[in-house]
């Protein structure tokens, strides 16, 4: 089932886009939890990490390559950052289109709570 992220991919609703190619879109989170907080998503609709297939290996790798490139562009590569996929209810997933959170620009806490 499509989510609000499909509308962002299709430019039906606005987002501050940081990167786009044929497979991947990255944009700032609308409700940032750190000074830098953006999401890297596949254009392919994949609901949760549980729905990943063998053939999605390349796309998942690409999400991380885009994440680390943007972390550098955003100036948080050296200070550090966190990458997170939330999965299902206990993982606090709210949008059922997988997305890699990238958070940085402040000291993050661990454990995450
Ligand atoms: P989840 O809780 O599913 O891991 O994260 C979903 C994230 O998407 C949240 O951090 C939320 O702020 C962000 N988000 C939800 N709707 C929108 C939207 O319409 N635009 C943008 N840019 N971010 C959104």
mmCIF file with all atom_site columns, C-alpha atoms and ligand atoms in Angstrom:
data_model
loop_
_atom_site.group_PDB
_atom_site.id
_atom_site.type_symbol
_atom_site.label_atom_id
_atom_site.label_alt_id
_atom_site.label_comp_id
_atom_site.label_asym_id
_atom_site.label_entity_id
_atom_site.label_seq_id
_atom_site.pdbx_PDB_ins_code
_atom_site.Cartn_x
_atom_site.Cartn_y
_atom_site.Cartn_z
_atom_site.occupancy
_atom_site.B_iso_or_equiv
_atom_site.pdbx_formal_charge
_atom_site.auth_seq_id
_atom_site.auth_comp_id
_atom_site.auth_asym_id
_atom_site.auth_atom_id
_atom_site.pdbx_PDB_model_num
ATOM   1   C CA  . UNK A 1 1   ? 0.000  0.000   0.000   1.00 0.00 ? 1   UNK A CA  1
ATOM   2   C CA  . UNK A 1 2   ? 1.283  3.471   -0.845  1.00 0.00 ? 2   UNK A CA  1
ATOM   3   C CA  . UNK A 1 3   ? 2.215  5.982   1.818   1.00 0.00 ? 3   UNK A CA  1
ATOM   4   C CA  . UNK A 1 4   ? 2.903  9.682   2.049   1.00 0.00 ? 4   UNK A CA  1
ATOM   5   C CA  . UNK A 1 5   ? 6.450  8.943   0.868   1.00 0.00 ? 5   UNK A CA  1
ATOM   6   C CA  . UNK A 1 6   ? 5.114  7.871   -2.528  1.00 0.00 ? 6   UNK A CA  1
ATOM   7   C CA  . UNK A 1 7   ? 3.487  11.303  -2.774  1.00 0.00 ? 7   UNK A CA  1
ATOM   8   C CA  . UNK A 1 8   ? 6.877  12.874  -1.998  1.00 0.00 ? 8   UNK A CA  1
ATOM   9   C CA  . UNK A 1 9   ? 8.546  10.670  -4.642  1.00 0.00 ? 9   UNK A CA  1
ATOM   10  C CA  . UNK A 1 10  ? 5.890  11.724  -7.161  1.00 0.00 ? 10  UNK A CA  1
ATOM   11  C CA  . UNK A 1 11  ? 6.226  15.412  -6.138  1.00 0.00 ? 11  UNK A CA  1
ATOM   12  C CA  . UNK A 1 12  ? 2.552  15.503  -5.159  1.00 0.00 ? 12  UNK A CA  1
ATOM   13  C CA  . UNK A 1 13  ? 3.559  16.972  -1.818  1.00 0.00 ? 13  UNK A CA  1
ATOM   14  C CA  . UNK A 1 14  ? 6.654  19.076  -1.186  1.00 0.00 ? 14  UNK A CA  1
ATOM   15  C CA  . UNK A 1 15  ? 9.771  18.062  0.698   1.00 0.00 ? 15  UNK A CA  1
ATOM   16  C CA  . UNK A 1 16  ? 13.243 19.514  1.011   1.00 0.00 ? 16  UNK A CA  1
ATOM   17  C CA  . UNK A 1 17  ? 15.011 17.092  -1.278  1.00 0.00 ? 17  UNK A CA  1
ATOM   18  C CA  . UNK A 1 18  ? 18.734 16.591  -0.737  1.00 0.00 ? 18  UNK A CA  1
ATOM   19  C CA  . UNK A 1 19  ? 19.423 13.923  -3.349  1.00 0.00 ? 19  UNK A CA  1
ATOM   20  C CA  . UNK A 1 20  ? 17.587 12.034  -6.034  1.00 0.00 ? 20  UNK A CA  1
ATOM   21  C CA  . UNK A 1 21  ? 18.442 9.432   -8.640  1.00 0.00 ? 21  UNK A CA  1
ATOM   22  C CA  . UNK A 1 22  ? 16.447 6.683   -10.358 1.00 0.00 ? 22  UNK A CA  1
ATOM   23  C CA  . UNK A 1 23  ? 16.471 4.439   -7.282  1.00 0.00 ? 23  UNK A CA  1
ATOM   24  C CA  . UNK A 1 24  ? 16.720 6.668   -4.241  1.00 0.00 ? 24  UNK A CA  1
ATOM   25  C CA  . UNK A 1 25  ? 15.341 9.877   -2.763  1.00 0.00 ? 25  UNK A CA  1
ATOM   26  C CA  . UNK A 1 26  ? 16.672 11.724  0.297   1.00 0.00 ? 26  UNK A CA  1
ATOM   27  C CA  . UNK A 1 27  ? 14.866 14.574  2.028   1.00 0.00 ? 27  UNK A CA  1
ATOM   28  C CA  . UNK A 1 28  ? 14.811 16.365  5.369   1.00 0.00 ? 28  UNK A CA  1
ATOM   29  C CA  . UNK A 1 29  ? 12.551 14.962  8.060   1.00 0.00 ? 29  UNK A CA  1
ATOM   30  C CA  . UNK A 1 30  ? 9.548  17.207  8.673   1.00 0.00 ? 30  UNK A CA  1
ATOM   31  C CA  . UNK A 1 31  ? 9.903  16.745  12.443  1.00 0.00 ? 31  UNK A CA  1
ATOM   32  C CA  . UNK A 1 32  ? 13.652 16.680  13.029  1.00 0.00 ? 32  UNK A CA  1
ATOM   33  C CA  . UNK A 1 33  ? 14.953 14.942  16.152  1.00 0.00 ? 33  UNK A CA  1
ATOM   34  C CA  . UNK A 1 34  ? 18.455 16.411  15.784  1.00 0.00 ? 34  UNK A CA  1
ATOM   35  C CA  . UNK A 1 35  ? 19.960 19.496  14.100  1.00 0.00 ? 35  UNK A CA  1
ATOM   36  C CA  . UNK A 1 36  ? 20.514 17.316  11.015  1.00 0.00 ? 36  UNK A CA  1
ATOM   37  C CA  . UNK A 1 37  ? 17.829 14.716  10.355  1.00 0.00 ? 37  UNK A CA  1
ATOM   38  C CA  . UNK A 1 38  ? 17.088 13.418  6.906   1.00 0.00 ? 38  UNK A CA  1
ATOM   39  C CA  . UNK A 1 39  ? 15.584 10.266  5.436   1.00 0.00 ? 39  UNK A CA  1
ATOM   40  C CA  . UNK A 1 40  ? 16.953 8.144   2.605   1.00 0.00 ? 40  UNK A CA  1
ATOM   41  C CA  . UNK A 1 41  ? 14.327 6.015   0.908   1.00 0.00 ? 41  UNK A CA  1
ATOM   42  C CA  . UNK A 1 42  ? 14.114 3.643   -2.040  1.00 0.00 ? 42  UNK A CA  1
ATOM   43  C CA  . UNK A 1 43  ? 11.696 4.704   -4.753  1.00 0.00 ? 43  UNK A CA  1
ATOM   44  C CA  . UNK A 1 44  ? 10.496 1.104   -4.748  1.00 0.00 ? 44  UNK A CA  1
ATOM   45  C CA  . UNK A 1 45  ? 7.656  0.632   -2.286  1.00 0.00 ? 45  UNK A CA  1
ATOM   46  C CA  . UNK A 1 46  ? 8.895  -1.722  0.431   1.00 0.00 ? 46  UNK A CA  1
ATOM   47  C CA  . UNK A 1 47  ? 6.747  -1.568  3.567   1.00 0.00 ? 47  UNK A CA  1
ATOM   48  C CA  . UNK A 1 48  ? 9.131  -2.767  6.271   1.00 0.00 ? 48  UNK A CA  1
ATOM   49  C CA  . UNK A 1 49  ? 12.544 -4.332  6.644   1.00 0.00 ? 49  UNK A CA  1
ATOM   50  C CA  . UNK A 1 50  ? 10.686 -7.646  6.967   1.00 0.00 ? 50  UNK A CA  1
ATOM   51  C CA  . UNK A 1 51  ? 9.600  -7.291  3.340   1.00 0.00 ? 51  UNK A CA  1
ATOM   52  C CA  . UNK A 1 52  ? 13.123 -7.056  1.921   1.00 0.00 ? 52  UNK A CA  1
ATOM   53  C CA  . UNK A 1 53  ? 13.935 -9.587  -0.763  1.00 0.00 ? 53  UNK A CA  1
ATOM   54  C CA  . UNK A 1 54  ? 17.264 -10.944 -2.008  1.00 0.00 ? 54  UNK A CA  1
ATOM   55  C CA  . UNK A 1 55  ? 16.906 -8.738  -5.082  1.00 0.00 ? 55  UNK A CA  1
ATOM   56  C CA  . UNK A 1 56  ? 16.775 -5.629  -2.862  1.00 0.00 ? 56  UNK A CA  1
ATOM   57  C CA  . UNK A 1 57  ? 20.412 -6.056  -1.781  1.00 0.00 ? 57  UNK A CA  1
ATOM   58  C CA  . UNK A 1 58  ? 21.729 -3.396  -4.150  1.00 0.00 ? 58  UNK A CA  1
ATOM   59  C CA  . UNK A 1 59  ? 19.103 -0.830  -3.266  1.00 0.00 ? 59  UNK A CA  1
ATOM   60  C CA  . UNK A 1 60  ? 19.716 -1.215  0.463   1.00 0.00 ? 60  UNK A CA  1
ATOM   61  C CA  . UNK A 1 61  ? 23.431 -0.772  -0.144  1.00 0.00 ? 61  UNK A CA  1
ATOM   62  C CA  . UNK A 1 62  ? 22.713 2.334   -2.174  1.00 0.00 ? 62  UNK A CA  1
ATOM   63  C CA  . UNK A 1 63  ? 20.702 3.849   0.695   1.00 0.00 ? 63  UNK A CA  1
ATOM   64  C CA  . UNK A 1 64  ? 23.827 3.683   2.865   1.00 0.00 ? 64  UNK A CA  1
ATOM   65  C CA  . UNK A 1 65  ? 26.109 5.107   0.174   1.00 0.00 ? 65  UNK A CA  1
ATOM   66  C CA  . UNK A 1 66  ? 23.731 8.061   -0.275  1.00 0.00 ? 66  UNK A CA  1
ATOM   67  C CA  . UNK A 1 67  ? 23.494 8.438   3.515   1.00 0.00 ? 67  UNK A CA  1
ATOM   68  C CA  . UNK A 1 68  ? 27.250 8.691   3.997   1.00 0.00 ? 68  UNK A CA  1
ATOM   69  C CA  . UNK A 1 69  ? 27.687 11.050  1.035   1.00 0.00 ? 69  UNK A CA  1
ATOM   70  C CA  . UNK A 1 70  ? 24.997 13.367  2.392   1.00 0.00 ? 70  UNK A CA  1
ATOM   71  C CA  . UNK A 1 71  ? 26.402 13.138  5.933   1.00 0.00 ? 71  UNK A CA  1
ATOM   72  C CA  . UNK A 1 72  ? 29.614 14.566  4.524   1.00 0.00 ? 72  UNK A CA  1
ATOM   73  C CA  . UNK A 1 73  ? 27.768 17.280  2.595   1.00 0.00 ? 73  UNK A CA  1
ATOM   74  C CA  . UNK A 1 74  ? 25.795 18.186  5.708   1.00 0.00 ? 74  UNK A CA  1
ATOM   75  C CA  . UNK A 1 75  ? 29.013 18.471  7.727   1.00 0.00 ? 75  UNK A CA  1
ATOM   76  C CA  . UNK A 1 76  ? 28.373 15.644  10.214  1.00 0.00 ? 76  UNK A CA  1
ATOM   77  C CA  . UNK A 1 77  ? 30.628 12.922  8.802   1.00 0.00 ? 77  UNK A CA  1
ATOM   78  C CA  . UNK A 1 78  ? 33.526 13.656  11.142  1.00 0.00 ? 78  UNK A CA  1
ATOM   79  C CA  . UNK A 1 79  ? 31.540 14.641  14.247  1.00 0.00 ? 79  UNK A CA  1
ATOM   80  C CA  . UNK A 1 80  ? 29.374 11.548  13.813  1.00 0.00 ? 80  UNK A CA  1
ATOM   81  C CA  . UNK A 1 81  ? 25.817 10.529  13.180  1.00 0.00 ? 81  UNK A CA  1
ATOM   82  C CA  . UNK A 1 82  ? 23.373 7.674   13.557  1.00 0.00 ? 82  UNK A CA  1
ATOM   83  C CA  . UNK A 1 83  ? 21.557 5.642   10.900  1.00 0.00 ? 83  UNK A CA  1
ATOM   84  C CA  . UNK A 1 84  ? 18.318 3.903   11.892  1.00 0.00 ? 84  UNK A CA  1
ATOM   85  C CA  . UNK A 1 85  ? 15.617 1.801   10.284  1.00 0.00 ? 85  UNK A CA  1
ATOM   86  C CA  . UNK A 1 86  ? 12.579 1.477   12.522  1.00 0.00 ? 86  UNK A CA  1
ATOM   87  C CA  . UNK A 1 87  ? 10.557 -1.692  11.951  1.00 0.00 ? 87  UNK A CA  1
ATOM   88  C CA  . UNK A 1 88  ? 6.921  -2.232  12.877  1.00 0.00 ? 88  UNK A CA  1
ATOM   89  C CA  . UNK A 1 89  ? 5.207  -1.183  16.084  1.00 0.00 ? 89  UNK A CA  1
ATOM   90  C CA  . UNK A 1 90  ? 7.839  -1.935  18.701  1.00 0.00 ? 90  UNK A CA  1
ATOM   91  C CA  . UNK A 1 91  ? 10.433 -0.324  16.455  1.00 0.00 ? 91  UNK A CA  1
ATOM   92  C CA  . UNK A 1 92  ? 8.298  2.861   16.386  1.00 0.00 ? 92  UNK A CA  1
ATOM   93  C CA  . UNK A 1 93  ? 7.761  2.736   12.618  1.00 0.00 ? 93  UNK A CA  1
ATOM   94  C CA  . UNK A 1 94  ? 5.010  5.150   11.566  1.00 0.00 ? 94  UNK A CA  1
ATOM   95  C CA  . UNK A 1 95  ? 5.434  5.330   7.779   1.00 0.00 ? 95  UNK A CA  1
ATOM   96  C CA  . UNK A 1 96  ? 5.287  1.940   6.100   1.00 0.00 ? 96  UNK A CA  1
ATOM   97  C CA  . UNK A 1 97  ? 7.749  2.634   3.303   1.00 0.00 ? 97  UNK A CA  1
ATOM   98  C CA  . UNK A 1 98  ? 11.261 1.778   4.479   1.00 0.00 ? 98  UNK A CA  1
ATOM   99  C CA  . UNK A 1 99  ? 13.445 4.778   5.240   1.00 0.00 ? 99  UNK A CA  1
ATOM   100 C CA  . UNK A 1 100 ? 16.906 5.170   6.627   1.00 0.00 ? 100 UNK A CA  1
ATOM   101 C CA  . UNK A 1 101 ? 16.994 7.935   9.246   1.00 0.00 ? 101 UNK A CA  1
ATOM   102 C CA  . UNK A 1 102 ? 20.257 9.872   9.399   1.00 0.00 ? 102 UNK A CA  1
ATOM   103 C CA  . UNK A 1 103 ? 20.624 11.977  12.557  1.00 0.00 ? 103 UNK A CA  1
ATOM   104 C CA  . UNK A 1 104 ? 23.498 14.148  13.679  1.00 0.00 ? 104 UNK A CA  1
ATOM   105 C CA  . UNK A 1 105 ? 24.688 17.560  14.704  1.00 0.00 ? 105 UNK A CA  1
ATOM   106 C CA  . UNK A 1 106 ? 24.460 16.864  18.441  1.00 0.00 ? 106 UNK A CA  1
ATOM   107 C CA  . UNK A 1 107 ? 25.586 14.214  20.914  1.00 0.00 ? 107 UNK A CA  1
ATOM   108 C CA  . UNK A 1 108 ? 23.063 11.404  20.573  1.00 0.00 ? 108 UNK A CA  1
ATOM   109 C CA  . UNK A 1 109 ? 22.129 9.237   23.530  1.00 0.00 ? 109 UNK A CA  1
ATOM   110 C CA  . UNK A 1 110 ? 22.562 5.504   23.836  1.00 0.00 ? 110 UNK A CA  1
ATOM   111 C CA  . UNK A 1 111 ? 20.597 3.373   24.547  1.00 0.00 ? 111 UNK A CA  1
ATOM   112 C CA  . UNK A 1 112 ? 17.965 5.080   22.362  1.00 0.00 ? 112 UNK A CA  1
ATOM   113 C CA  . UNK A 1 113 ? 14.992 4.381   24.693  1.00 0.00 ? 113 UNK A CA  1
HETATM 114 P P1  . LIG B 2 .   ? 9.306  6.276   11.396  1.00 0.00 ? 1   LIG B P1  1
HETATM 115 O O1  . LIG B 2 .   ? 8.671  6.622   12.712  1.00 0.00 ? 1   LIG B O1  1
HETATM 116 O O2  . LIG B 2 .   ? 8.343  5.582   10.476  1.00 0.00 ? 1   LIG B O2  1
HETATM 117 O O3  . LIG B 2 .   ? 10.616 5.585   11.511  1.00 0.00 ? 1   LIG B O3  1
HETATM 118 O O4  . LIG B 2 .   ? 9.691  7.671   10.740  1.00 0.00 ? 1   LIG B O4  1
HETATM 119 C C1  . LIG B 2 .   ? 8.863  8.379   9.883   1.00 0.00 ? 1   LIG B C1  1
HETATM 120 C C2  . LIG B 2 .   ? 9.475  9.740   9.756   1.00 0.00 ? 1   LIG B C2  1
HETATM 121 O O5  . LIG B 2 .   ? 8.893  10.398  8.664   1.00 0.00 ? 1   LIG B O5  1
HETATM 122 C C3  . LIG B 2 .   ? 9.258  10.612  10.982  1.00 0.00 ? 1   LIG B C3  1
HETATM 123 O O6  . LIG B 2 .   ? 10.507 11.026  11.512  1.00 0.00 ? 1   LIG B O6  1
HETATM 124 C C4  . LIG B 2 .   ? 8.419  11.765  10.453  1.00 0.00 ? 1   LIG B C4  1
HETATM 125 O O7  . LIG B 2 .   ? 8.751  12.990  11.044  1.00 0.00 ? 1   LIG B O7  1
HETATM 126 C C5  . LIG B 2 .   ? 8.729  11.750  8.970   1.00 0.00 ? 1   LIG B C5  1
HETATM 127 N N1  . LIG B 2 .   ? 7.639  12.226  8.142   1.00 0.00 ? 1   LIG B N1  1
HETATM 128 C C6  . LIG B 2 .   ? 6.331  11.825  8.216   1.00 0.00 ? 1   LIG B C6  1
HETATM 129 N N2  . LIG B 2 .   ? 5.602  12.466  7.293   1.00 0.00 ? 1   LIG B N2  1
HETATM 130 C C7  . LIG B 2 .   ? 6.468  13.275  6.617   1.00 0.00 ? 1   LIG B C7  1
HETATM 131 C C8  . LIG B 2 .   ? 6.284  14.195  5.531   1.00 0.00 ? 1   LIG B C8  1
HETATM 132 O O8  . LIG B 2 .   ? 5.191  14.401  5.018   1.00 0.00 ? 1   LIG B O8  1
HETATM 133 N N3  . LIG B 2 .   ? 7.379  14.850  5.104   1.00 0.00 ? 1   LIG B N3  1
HETATM 134 C C9  . LIG B 2 .   ? 8.637  14.648  5.654   1.00 0.00 ? 1   LIG B C9  1
HETATM 135 N N4  . LIG B 2 .   ? 9.643  15.357  5.141   1.00 0.00 ? 1   LIG B N4  1
HETATM 136 N N5  . LIG B 2 .   ? 8.819  13.792  6.674   1.00 0.00 ? 1   LIG B N5  1
HETATM 137 C C10 . LIG B 2 .   ? 7.759  13.118  7.147   1.00 0.00 ? 1   LIG B C10 1
#
